[in-house]
mmCIF file of C-alpha atoms and ligand atoms in Angstrom:
data_model
loop_
_atom_site.group_PDB
_atom_site.id
_atom_site.type_symbol
_atom_site.label_atom_id
_atom_site.label_comp_id
_atom_site.label_asym_id
_atom_site.label_seq_id
_atom_site.Cartn_x
_atom_site.Cartn_y
_atom_site.Cartn_z
ATOM 1 C CA MET A 1 -0.004 0.006 -0.018
ATOM 2 C CA SER A 2 1.361 3.384 -0.842
ATOM 3 C CA THR A 3 0.884 6.259 1.525
ATOM 4 C CA GLY A 4 0.729 9.887 0.537
ATOM 5 C CA PRO A 5 2.788 12.705 2.005
ATOM 6 C CA THR A 6 2.347 13.578 5.643
ATOM 7 C CA THR A 7 3.400 17.246 5.219
ATOM 8 C CA ILE A 8 2.913 19.692 2.420
ATOM 9 C CA THR A 9 4.449 23.085 2.155
ATOM 10 C CA LEU A 10 2.712 25.717 0.035
ATOM 11 C CA ARG A 11 3.250 29.344 -0.895
ATOM 12 C CA ARG A 12 0.817 31.375 1.245
ATOM 13 C CA PRO A 13 -2.583 31.146 -0.445
ATOM 14 C CA ASP A 14 -5.365 33.565 -1.472
ATOM 15 C CA ASP A 15 -9.048 33.111 -0.633
ATOM 16 C CA MET A 16 -10.685 34.810 -3.605
ATOM 17 C CA HIS A 17 -14.276 34.756 -2.187
ATOM 18 C CA LEU A 18 -14.863 35.441 1.495
ATOM 19 C CA HIS A 19 -17.502 36.859 3.758
ATOM 20 C CA VAL A 20 -16.055 38.349 6.933
ATOM 21 C CA ARG A 21 -19.136 40.496 7.844
ATOM 22 C CA ASP A 22 -18.479 43.389 10.224
ATOM 23 C CA GLY A 23 -18.289 44.347 13.984
ATOM 24 C CA GLU A 24 -18.239 41.404 16.471
ATOM 25 C CA MET A 25 -18.734 38.778 13.865
ATOM 26 C CA MET A 26 -15.795 40.054 11.884
ATOM 27 C CA ARG A 27 -13.559 39.965 14.957
ATOM 28 C CA ALA A 28 -14.606 36.378 15.666
ATOM 29 C CA VAL A 29 -14.000 34.974 12.110
ATOM 30 C CA LEU A 30 -11.169 37.071 10.625
ATOM 31 C CA PRO A 31 -8.324 35.465 12.582
ATOM 32 C CA PHE A 32 -9.050 32.073 11.053
ATOM 33 C CA THR A 33 -8.653 33.377 7.546
ATOM 34 C CA ALA A 34 -5.658 35.534 8.409
ATOM 35 C CA ALA A 35 -3.909 32.531 9.885
ATOM 36 C CA ARG A 36 -4.121 30.678 6.577
ATOM 37 C CA PHE A 37 -4.351 33.150 3.750
ATOM 38 C CA ALA A 38 -2.176 36.099 2.836
ATOM 39 C CA ARG A 39 -5.078 37.830 1.070
ATOM 40 C CA ALA A 40 -8.821 37.436 0.609
ATOM 41 C CA LEU A 41 -11.386 39.012 -1.737
ATOM 42 C CA ILE A 42 -13.907 40.400 0.715
ATOM 43 C CA MET A 43 -17.572 40.147 -0.311
ATOM 44 C CA PRO A 44 -19.566 43.363 -0.106
ATOM 45 C CA ASN A 45 -22.986 42.008 0.929
ATOM 46 C CA LEU A 46 -23.128 43.824 4.250
ATOM 47 C CA LYS A 47 -26.301 45.448 5.481
ATOM 48 C CA PRO A 48 -26.354 48.012 3.967
ATOM 49 C CA PRO A 49 -24.209 46.754 0.996
ATOM 50 C CA VAL A 50 -20.779 48.162 0.196
ATOM 51 C CA THR A 51 -21.712 49.971 -3.021
ATOM 52 C CA SER A 52 -19.143 52.807 -3.224
ATOM 53 C CA THR A 53 -15.423 53.102 -3.289
ATOM 54 C CA ARG A 54 -15.520 55.240 -0.206
ATOM 55 C CA GLN A 55 -17.455 52.543 1.696
ATOM 56 C CA ALA A 56 -15.100 49.816 0.486
ATOM 57 C CA LEU A 57 -12.030 51.756 1.640
ATOM 58 C CA GLU A 58 -13.669 52.358 5.035
ATOM 59 C CA TYR A 59 -14.608 48.690 5.302
ATOM 60 C CA ARG A 60 -11.052 47.707 4.373
ATOM 61 C CA ARG A 61 -9.751 49.894 7.199
ATOM 62 C CA ARG A 62 -12.128 48.269 9.684
ATOM 63 C CA ILE A 63 -10.850 44.824 8.589
ATOM 64 C CA LEU A 64 -7.272 45.843 9.035
ATOM 65 C CA GLN A 65 -8.049 47.233 12.486
ATOM 66 C CA ALA A 66 -9.719 43.917 13.473
ATOM 67 C CA LEU A 67 -6.609 41.798 12.696
ATOM 68 C CA PRO A 68 -4.890 40.263 15.654
ATOM 69 C CA ALA A 69 -1.655 42.105 16.606
ATOM 70 C CA GLY A 70 1.282 41.188 14.432
ATOM 71 C CA VAL A 71 -0.800 39.302 11.820
ATOM 72 C CA ARG A 72 -0.231 40.284 8.234
ATOM 73 C CA PHE A 73 -3.200 39.948 5.908
ATOM 74 C CA GLU A 74 -4.403 41.975 2.929
ATOM 75 C CA PRO A 75 -8.076 42.468 2.249
ATOM 76 C CA LEU A 76 -8.885 42.815 -1.404
ATOM 77 C CA MET A 77 -12.148 44.571 -2.052
ATOM 78 C CA THR A 78 -15.074 44.438 -4.481
ATOM 79 C CA LEU A 79 -18.091 46.670 -4.744
ATOM 80 C CA TYR A 80 -21.741 45.530 -4.683
ATOM 81 C CA LEU A 81 -23.296 46.245 -8.070
ATOM 82 C CA THR A 82 -26.821 47.639 -8.043
ATOM 83 C CA ASP A 83 -29.256 48.914 -10.674
ATOM 84 C CA ARG A 84 -28.174 52.427 -9.687
ATOM 85 C CA THR A 85 -24.377 52.000 -9.845
ATOM 86 C CA GLU A 86 -22.908 54.801 -12.030
ATOM 87 C CA PRO A 87 -20.179 54.150 -14.539
ATOM 88 C CA ALA A 88 -18.132 56.790 -12.770
ATOM 89 C CA GLU A 89 -18.025 54.444 -9.721
ATOM 90 C CA ALA A 90 -15.879 52.114 -11.823
ATOM 91 C CA ASP A 91 -13.371 54.844 -12.421
ATOM 92 C CA ARG A 92 -13.373 55.739 -8.697
ATOM 93 C CA ALA A 93 -12.865 52.032 -7.834
ATOM 94 C CA ARG A 94 -9.996 51.731 -10.259
ATOM 95 C CA ALA A 95 -8.282 54.754 -8.784
ATOM 96 C CA GLY A 96 -9.130 53.645 -5.145
ATOM 97 C CA GLY A 97 -6.402 51.094 -4.798
ATOM 98 C CA GLY A 98 -7.017 47.474 -3.746
ATOM 99 C CA ILE A 99 -10.485 47.255 -5.284
ATOM 100 C CA LEU A 100 -10.546 44.526 -7.829
ATOM 101 C CA GLY A 101 -14.034 44.805 -9.300
ATOM 102 C CA PHE A 102 -17.746 44.556 -8.763
ATOM 103 C CA LYS A 103 -19.863 41.650 -7.438
ATOM 104 C CA LEU A 104 -23.017 40.876 -9.295
ATOM 105 C CA TYR A 105 -25.836 39.511 -7.165
ATOM 106 C CA PRO A 106 -28.994 38.884 -9.106
ATOM 107 C CA ALA A 107 -31.609 40.525 -6.866
ATOM 108 C CA GLY A 108 -33.096 37.935 -4.556
ATOM 109 C CA ALA A 109 -30.697 35.125 -5.414
ATOM 110 C CA THR A 110 -29.011 34.781 -2.038
ATOM 111 C CA THR A 111 -28.272 36.219 1.428
ATOM 112 C CA HIS A 112 -28.386 40.065 1.420
ATOM 113 C CA SER A 113 -28.948 40.313 -2.316
ATOM 114 C CA ASP A 114 -32.155 42.361 -2.285
ATOM 115 C CA ALA A 115 -30.188 45.417 -3.404
ATOM 116 C CA GLY A 116 -28.768 43.449 -6.332
ATOM 117 C CA VAL A 117 -29.338 43.778 -10.039
ATOM 118 C CA THR A 118 -32.886 43.210 -11.223
ATOM 119 C CA ASP A 119 -31.967 43.029 -15.013
ATOM 120 C CA ILE A 120 -28.423 42.701 -16.251
ATOM 121 C CA ARG A 121 -29.019 45.145 -19.052
ATOM 122 C CA ARG A 122 -29.568 47.901 -16.476
ATOM 123 C CA VAL A 123 -25.839 47.794 -15.698
ATOM 124 C CA ASP A 124 -24.536 47.755 -19.262
ATOM 125 C CA ALA A 125 -22.928 51.153 -18.931
ATOM 126 C CA VAL A 126 -21.004 50.131 -15.814
ATOM 127 C CA LEU A 127 -19.908 46.816 -17.390
ATOM 128 C CA SER A 128 -18.672 48.673 -20.332
ATOM 129 C CA ARG A 129 -16.566 50.975 -18.150
ATOM 130 C CA MET A 130 -15.237 47.970 -16.253
ATOM 131 C CA GLU A 131 -14.306 46.277 -19.530
ATOM 132 C CA GLU A 132 -12.342 49.440 -20.508
ATOM 133 C CA THR A 133 -10.580 49.824 -17.161
ATOM 134 C CA GLY A 134 -9.820 46.112 -16.471
ATOM 135 C CA LEU A 135 -12.002 45.663 -13.391
ATOM 136 C CA VAL A 136 -13.268 42.163 -12.807
ATOM 137 C CA LEU A 137 -16.928 41.147 -12.503
ATOM 138 C CA GLN A 138 -17.508 38.482 -9.864
ATOM 139 C CA VAL A 139 -20.790 36.736 -10.485
ATOM 140 C CA HIS A 140 -23.160 34.969 -8.209
ATOM 141 C CA GLY A 141 -24.353 32.660 -11.024
ATOM 142 C CA GLU A 142 -27.908 31.684 -10.228
ATOM 143 C CA VAL A 143 -31.202 32.940 -11.555
ATOM 144 C CA ALA A 144 -33.450 34.259 -8.804
ATOM 145 C CA ASP A 145 -36.728 33.133 -10.359
ATOM 146 C CA PRO A 146 -38.620 31.122 -7.738
ATOM 147 C CA ASP A 147 -40.314 29.105 -10.418
ATOM 148 C CA VAL A 148 -36.947 27.657 -11.579
ATOM 149 C CA ASP A 149 -36.010 24.419 -9.713
ATOM 150 C CA ILE A 150 -33.341 25.334 -7.164
ATOM 151 C CA PHE A 151 -30.965 22.628 -8.526
ATOM 152 C CA GLU A 152 -31.309 24.133 -12.041
ATOM 153 C CA ARG A 153 -30.741 27.811 -11.186
ATOM 154 C CA GLU A 154 -26.982 27.770 -12.041
ATOM 155 C CA ALA A 155 -27.428 26.060 -15.410
ATOM 156 C CA ARG A 156 -30.270 28.392 -16.263
ATOM 157 C CA PHE A 157 -28.116 31.375 -15.389
ATOM 158 C CA ILE A 158 -25.368 30.235 -17.755
ATOM 159 C CA ASP A 159 -27.799 30.008 -20.635
ATOM 160 C CA THR A 160 -29.876 33.118 -20.032
ATOM 161 C CA VAL A 161 -27.424 35.592 -18.503
ATOM 162 C CA LEU A 162 -23.703 34.613 -18.316
ATOM 163 C CA SER A 163 -23.226 33.250 -21.810
ATOM 164 C CA PRO A 164 -24.899 36.207 -23.511
ATOM 165 C CA LEU A 165 -23.075 38.565 -21.142
ATOM 166 C CA ALA A 166 -19.665 37.114 -21.986
ATOM 167 C CA ALA A 167 -20.415 37.574 -25.661
ATOM 168 C CA ARG A 168 -21.797 41.133 -25.374
ATOM 169 C CA PHE A 169 -18.676 42.272 -23.416
ATOM 170 C CA PRO A 170 -15.960 40.198 -25.032
ATOM 171 C CA ARG A 171 -13.108 41.766 -23.055
ATOM 172 C CA LEU A 172 -14.797 41.884 -19.673
ATOM 173 C CA ARG A 173 -13.009 39.666 -17.125
ATOM 174 C CA ILE A 174 -15.465 37.496 -15.274
ATOM 175 C CA VAL A 175 -15.244 35.211 -12.275
ATOM 176 C CA PHE A 176 -18.038 32.721 -12.035
ATOM 177 C CA GLU A 177 -18.143 32.336 -8.230
ATOM 178 C CA HIS A 178 -18.640 29.210 -6.233
ATOM 179 C CA ILE A 179 -19.534 26.971 -9.190
ATOM 180 C CA SER A 180 -21.513 23.906 -8.174
ATOM 181 C CA THR A 181 -22.438 21.994 -11.344
ATOM 182 C CA ARG A 182 -20.973 19.992 -14.238
ATOM 183 C CA ALA A 183 -22.663 22.501 -16.484
ATOM 184 C CA ALA A 184 -20.647 25.335 -14.918
ATOM 185 C CA VAL A 185 -17.391 23.328 -15.288
ATOM 186 C CA GLN A 186 -18.153 22.784 -18.981
ATOM 187 C CA PHE A 187 -18.963 26.383 -19.493
ATOM 188 C CA VAL A 188 -15.726 27.614 -17.936
ATOM 189 C CA LEU A 189 -13.597 25.083 -19.831
ATOM 190 C CA CYS A 190 -15.092 26.087 -23.138
ATOM 191 C CA ALA A 191 -15.459 29.849 -22.468
ATOM 192 C CA ARG A 192 -13.477 32.607 -24.141
ATOM 193 C CA GLU A 193 -10.355 34.091 -22.589
ATOM 194 C CA GLY A 194 -10.899 36.108 -19.427
ATOM 195 C CA ILE A 195 -13.338 33.779 -17.704
ATOM 196 C CA ALA A 196 -12.495 31.842 -14.565
ATOM 197 C CA ALA A 197 -14.258 30.288 -11.578
ATOM 198 C CA THR A 198 -13.883 29.856 -7.851
ATOM 199 C CA VAL A 199 -14.663 26.562 -6.162
ATOM 200 C CA THR A 200 -15.578 26.115 -2.479
ATOM 201 C CA PRO A 201 -14.547 23.325 -0.146
ATOM 202 C CA GLN A 202 -18.131 22.300 0.470
ATOM 203 C CA HIS A 203 -18.943 21.787 -3.191
ATOM 204 C CA LEU A 204 -15.784 19.567 -3.532
ATOM 205 C CA LEU A 205 -16.470 17.531 -0.423
ATOM 206 C CA MET A 206 -20.199 17.072 -0.194
ATOM 207 C CA ASN A 207 -23.203 16.375 -2.364
ATOM 208 C CA ARG A 208 -26.855 17.176 -1.707
ATOM 209 C CA ASN A 209 -27.284 14.127 0.417
ATOM 210 C CA ALA A 210 -25.377 15.989 3.093
ATOM 211 C CA LEU A 211 -28.368 18.295 3.481
ATOM 212 C CA PHE A 212 -30.539 15.424 4.706
ATOM 213 C CA ALA A 213 -28.029 13.066 6.338
ATOM 214 C CA GLY A 214 -29.917 11.633 9.361
ATOM 215 C CA GLY A 215 -32.312 14.609 9.363
ATOM 216 C CA LEU A 216 -32.397 18.177 8.082
ATOM 217 C CA ARG A 217 -28.894 19.707 8.277
ATOM 218 C CA PRO A 218 -29.067 23.494 8.236
ATOM 219 C CA HIS A 219 -25.269 23.899 8.545
ATOM 220 C CA HIS A 220 -24.823 22.221 5.115
ATOM 221 C CA TYR A 221 -27.135 24.747 3.504
ATOM 222 C CA CYS A 222 -25.518 27.346 1.274
ATOM 223 C CA LEU A 223 -26.201 28.967 -2.082
ATOM 224 C CA PRO A 224 -25.633 27.636 -4.640
ATOM 225 C CA VAL A 225 -27.128 24.664 -2.859
ATOM 226 C CA LEU A 226 -25.069 21.419 -2.871
ATOM 227 C CA LYS A 227 -25.688 19.397 -6.047
ATOM 228 C CA SER A 228 -25.527 15.787 -7.169
ATOM 229 C CA GLU A 229 -22.544 13.375 -6.845
ATOM 230 C CA ALA A 230 -21.928 13.620 -10.550
ATOM 231 C CA ASP A 231 -21.611 17.444 -10.209
ATOM 232 C CA ARG A 232 -19.217 17.055 -7.299
ATOM 233 C CA GLU A 233 -17.062 14.606 -9.277
ATOM 234 C CA SER A 234 -16.975 17.005 -12.159
ATOM 235 C CA LEU A 235 -15.817 19.909 -9.893
ATOM 236 C CA LEU A 236 -13.120 17.669 -8.324
ATOM 237 C CA ALA A 237 -11.864 16.598 -11.728
ATOM 238 C CA ALA A 238 -11.655 20.185 -12.850
ATOM 239 C CA VAL A 239 -9.593 21.424 -9.931
ATOM 240 C CA ALA A 240 -7.388 18.374 -9.772
ATOM 241 C CA GLY A 241 -6.841 18.594 -13.503
ATOM 242 C CA GLY A 242 -4.845 21.754 -12.880
ATOM 243 C CA ASN A 243 -6.611 24.090 -15.281
ATOM 244 C CA ARG A 244 -5.605 27.672 -14.550
ATOM 245 C CA ARG A 245 -9.194 28.890 -14.861
ATOM 246 C CA PHE A 246 -10.151 27.298 -11.483
ATOM 247 C CA PHE A 247 -9.022 28.799 -8.212
ATOM 248 C CA LEU A 248 -9.746 28.821 -4.517
ATOM 249 C CA GLY A 249 -12.654 30.869 -3.094
ATOM 250 C CA THR A 250 -14.069 29.417 0.117
ATOM 251 C CA ASP A 251 -17.319 31.392 0.276
ATOM 252 C CA SER A 252 -16.974 31.003 3.994
ATOM 253 C CA ALA A 253 -20.196 32.698 5.117
ATOM 254 C CA PRO A 254 -20.774 32.853 8.870
ATOM 255 C CA HIS A 255 -24.236 33.240 10.403
ATOM 256 C CA GLY A 256 -25.016 32.949 14.144
ATOM 257 C CA ARG A 257 -26.333 29.593 15.224
ATOM 258 C CA ALA A 258 -29.904 30.882 15.843
ATOM 259 C CA ALA A 259 -30.069 32.297 12.280
ATOM 260 C CA LYS A 260 -29.109 28.868 10.852
ATOM 261 C CA GLU A 261 -31.113 26.596 13.108
ATOM 262 C CA ALA A 262 -34.477 28.240 12.367
ATOM 263 C CA ALA A 263 -37.698 27.577 10.548
ATOM 264 C CA CYS A 264 -36.338 29.685 7.726
ATOM 265 C CA GLY A 265 -32.578 29.306 8.141
ATOM 266 C CA CYS A 266 -29.977 31.452 6.411
ATOM 267 C CA ALA A 267 -27.856 30.182 3.534
ATOM 268 C CA GLY A 268 -24.135 30.096 4.203
ATOM 269 C CA ILE A 269 -21.449 27.650 5.439
ATOM 270 C CA PHE A 270 -18.668 28.778 7.721
ATOM 271 C CA SER A 271 -15.398 27.066 6.724
ATOM 272 C CA ALA A 272 -12.641 29.628 7.523
ATOM 273 C CA HIS A 273 -11.474 27.663 10.641
ATOM 274 C CA ALA A 274 -10.354 24.765 8.421
ATOM 275 C CA ALA A 275 -10.465 26.045 4.862
ATOM 276 C CA LEU A 276 -7.131 25.029 3.473
ATOM 277 C CA GLU A 277 -7.214 21.798 5.383
ATOM 278 C CA LEU A 278 -10.510 20.875 3.795
ATOM 279 C CA TYR A 279 -9.267 21.574 0.310
ATOM 280 C CA ALA A 280 -6.258 19.351 1.077
ATOM 281 C CA GLU A 281 -8.618 16.537 1.904
ATOM 282 C CA ALA A 282 -10.502 17.009 -1.312
ATOM 283 C CA PHE A 283 -7.397 17.098 -3.503
ATOM 284 C CA GLU A 284 -5.904 14.133 -1.664
ATOM 285 C CA ALA A 285 -9.095 12.104 -2.215
ATOM 286 C CA VAL A 286 -8.508 12.222 -5.946
ATOM 287 C CA GLY A 287 -4.706 11.812 -5.762
ATOM 288 C CA GLY A 288 -4.179 15.426 -6.799
ATOM 289 C CA LEU A 289 -2.392 16.985 -3.811
ATOM 290 C CA GLU A 290 0.310 18.385 -6.006
ATOM 291 C CA ARG A 291 -2.365 20.533 -7.686
ATOM 292 C CA LEU A 292 -3.378 22.178 -4.438
ATOM 293 C CA GLU A 293 -0.664 24.840 -4.519
ATOM 294 C CA PRO A 294 -1.404 26.184 -8.002
ATOM 295 C CA PHE A 295 -5.154 26.164 -7.251
ATOM 296 C CA ALA A 296 -4.760 27.862 -3.880
ATOM 297 C CA CYS A 297 -1.798 30.198 -4.438
ATOM 298 C CA GLU A 298 -1.240 30.879 -8.125
ATOM 299 C CA HIS A 299 -4.301 30.732 -10.396
ATOM 300 C CA GLY A 300 -6.242 33.353 -8.540
ATOM 301 C CA ALA A 301 -3.354 35.803 -8.219
ATOM 302 C CA ASP A 302 -2.447 35.317 -11.871
ATOM 303 C CA PHE A 303 -6.020 35.855 -13.042
ATOM 304 C CA TYR A 304 -6.286 39.095 -11.060
ATOM 305 C CA GLY A 305 -2.840 40.243 -12.190
ATOM 306 C CA LEU A 306 -1.521 40.241 -8.621
ATOM 307 C CA ALA A 307 1.958 39.168 -7.583
ATOM 308 C CA ARG A 308 1.960 35.686 -6.012
ATOM 309 C CA ASN A 309 2.446 35.809 -2.251
ATOM 310 C CA SER A 310 5.775 35.257 -0.604
ATOM 311 C CA GLY A 311 6.093 33.221 2.544
ATOM 312 C CA GLN A 312 4.885 29.708 3.146
ATOM 313 C CA ILE A 313 2.329 27.689 5.085
ATOM 314 C CA ARG A 314 2.737 24.084 6.136
ATOM 315 C CA LEU A 315 0.026 21.419 6.413
ATOM 316 C CA ILE A 316 0.500 18.264 8.381
ATOM 317 C CA LYS A 317 -1.584 15.112 7.907
ATOM 318 C CA LYS A 318 -2.773 14.870 11.531
ATOM 319 C CA PRO A 319 -6.474 14.510 12.186
ATOM 320 C CA TRP A 320 -8.036 16.929 14.677
ATOM 321 C CA GLU A 321 -11.564 17.424 15.937
ATOM 322 C CA VAL A 322 -13.400 20.576 14.941
ATOM 323 C CA PRO A 323 -15.104 22.257 17.967
ATOM 324 C CA ALA A 324 -18.886 21.803 18.119
ATOM 325 C CA SER A 325 -19.211 25.561 17.955
ATOM 326 C CA LEU A 326 -17.122 28.682 18.086
ATOM 327 C CA PRO A 327 -17.715 31.959 19.936
ATOM 328 C CA CYS A 328 -19.122 34.784 17.966
ATOM 329 C CA GLY A 329 -19.943 37.809 20.112
ATOM 330 C CA ALA A 330 -22.933 36.806 22.330
ATOM 331 C CA ASP A 331 -23.869 34.083 19.796
ATOM 332 C CA ARG A 332 -22.189 30.898 18.643
ATOM 333 C CA LEU A 333 -21.126 29.802 15.237
ATOM 334 C CA VAL A 334 -21.340 26.200 14.008
ATOM 335 C CA PRO A 335 -18.379 25.476 11.754
ATOM 336 C CA LEU A 336 -18.247 23.055 8.846
ATOM 337 C CA ARG A 337 -17.367 19.536 10.228
ATOM 338 C CA SER A 338 -18.624 20.600 13.693
ATOM 339 C CA GLY A 339 -17.711 17.838 16.224
ATOM 340 C CA GLU A 340 -16.093 15.789 13.433
ATOM 341 C CA ARG A 341 -12.545 15.225 12.230
ATOM 342 C CA VAL A 342 -10.567 17.047 9.580
ATOM 343 C CA ALA A 343 -7.545 14.999 8.214
ATOM 344 C CA TRP A 344 -5.056 17.860 7.801
ATOM 345 C CA GLN A 345 -3.987 20.703 10.055
ATOM 346 C CA VAL A 346 -1.906 23.853 9.748
ATOM 347 C CA ALA A 347 1.512 23.536 11.419
ATOM 348 C CA ASP A 348 2.579 26.352 13.628
ATOM 349 C CA GLU A 349 -0.680 28.236 13.695
ATOM 350 C CA PRO A 350 0.299 31.760 14.806
ATOM 351 C CA PRO A 351 -0.812 32.980 18.275
ATOM 352 C CA GLY A 352 -4.203 34.655 18.202
ATOM 353 C CA ALA A 353 -5.403 32.536 15.286
ATOM 354 C CA THR A 354 -7.849 30.564 17.369
ATOM 355 C CA PRO A 355 -10.084 32.762 19.576
ATOM 356 C CA ALA A 356 -10.460 31.717 23.183
ATOM 357 C CA GLY A 357 -13.543 29.614 24.033
ATOM 358 C CA ALA A 358 -13.439 27.687 20.813
ATOM 359 C CA ALA A 359 -14.122 24.348 22.409
ATOM 360 C CA GLY A 360 -17.439 25.179 24.086
ATOM 361 C CA ARG A 361 -20.793 24.013 22.910
HETATM 362 C C1 NCD B 1 -23.570 33.955 1.318
HETATM 363 C C2 NCD B 1 -23.824 34.833 2.598
HETATM 364 O O1 NCD B 1 -24.276 34.278 3.666
HETATM 365 O O2 NCD B 1 -23.453 35.999 2.587
HETATM 366 N N1 NCD B 1 -24.310 32.716 1.538
HETATM 367 C C3 NCD B 1 -24.131 31.591 0.871
HETATM 368 O O3 NCD B 1 -24.928 30.673 1.015
HETATM 369 N N2 NCD B 1 -23.093 31.467 0.067
HETATM 370 C C4 NCD B 1 -23.984 34.728 0.117
HETATM 371 C C5 NCD B 1 -23.523 34.159 -1.098
HETATM 372 O O4 NCD B 1 -22.317 34.117 -1.371
HETATM 373 O O5 NCD B 1 -24.337 33.653 -1.898
HETATM 374 ZN ZN1 ZN B 2 -20.466 34.225 -1.187
#
C-alpha cells in the first residue's frame, strides 16, 4: 500500500471569495482566515451593502483594524453592483487602490442580495466601463426566479445571463463564483479568454445528500445549494486537472447559530476555521495533492494580475476534531465539520489565530 505525504508546504494562499461581515462577527471570524491566507477578496454584501469606493475603503480599514496584533493579511475589495451603480464608480474604484471589481448579485438570489441587479441590461454602462478599465466582474451565477427548480438555477443562469453577457462584453473579465455543477465546469472550460471560476470546499467535499443526512442539516445549507454526486465529481476533476481557470474561493459565510437553526434558516457555510485543510482533503481524495498549490496560491493571483504571495504555510496530515461551535460575540457559530474530524492541520498556527472559548458548545 502506498501512503501519501504527511506534510505539504505551500506558498501562502489567497481566498478569492470570502464573507467576513463586520463588527463582532468580523472579529470572531477574521483570525481564522488571516492565519491561513495572505489575502482574501472580501464580499460586499453587508447590510447596507458596500456599493461605493468610499465605503469599500472604510470597510477595508475596519478589517485591518480587526486583525490580531502582528498578523499580516491583505483584504482585497469588491463593490456591490446595483441597478443604480454609476459608470463613474468604476473609475473611482479603479483609482481607489485594492479594489478588484464589482460583485453581481442577481436581486433575490442569495443572502443580502435584495439590493442586487434586477436585470443585467440595466448595468450595461458600468460593465462597459469595467471592460475598458480592467475591473473584474464577480458573479453569483444563479437565476433568482422562484419558479426555476433550485438545482437548475446555475445552469439556467449560464444560458440566459452569463453566456450572452460574456459575448456582449468580449473583453470583460469575469469570475463565475462558487460553481456547483458540471454545467458550470463545462462552461468555464469552453469559455473565451478572461473567464475563470472559484470553487468552495463544501462543493468539492459534499453532495446534496449531506443536506438530509440523518435529518435536516441547516449547517450544510448554502447557495448555490449542494448538487449531485456527478456534479461534485466534475468539480473535483476540474480542480485536480490543474486548469488555470479554476481557483480557490471558500465562500466561508458565517451566520449565528440561531439564524441557521431556524424555521427559515440562512444560507451560508462557515469554513474559515479549516479552509485550506478541507481543500487538502478534497485534493488528496483524488490523488491530486500536487495541484493544491497552483489552485490555492497561483491561479487566482495570476487571473487578477496580482503578484503571487511570498512566505509559506505548512500542512500536516494529523487529524483533529473541529469544535462543536465557536464563539461569535454573544452568539455561537457552528463550523463546517462541527464535532467531526479534519484530516489535515496547519503547522505552527500563529498565536491569536484561534479565539479563546473555541471548544465550548
Ligand atoms: C452567502 C452569505 O451568507 O453571505 N451565503 C451563501 O450561502 N453562500 C451569500 C452568497 O455568497 O451567496
Ligand atoms: Zn459568497
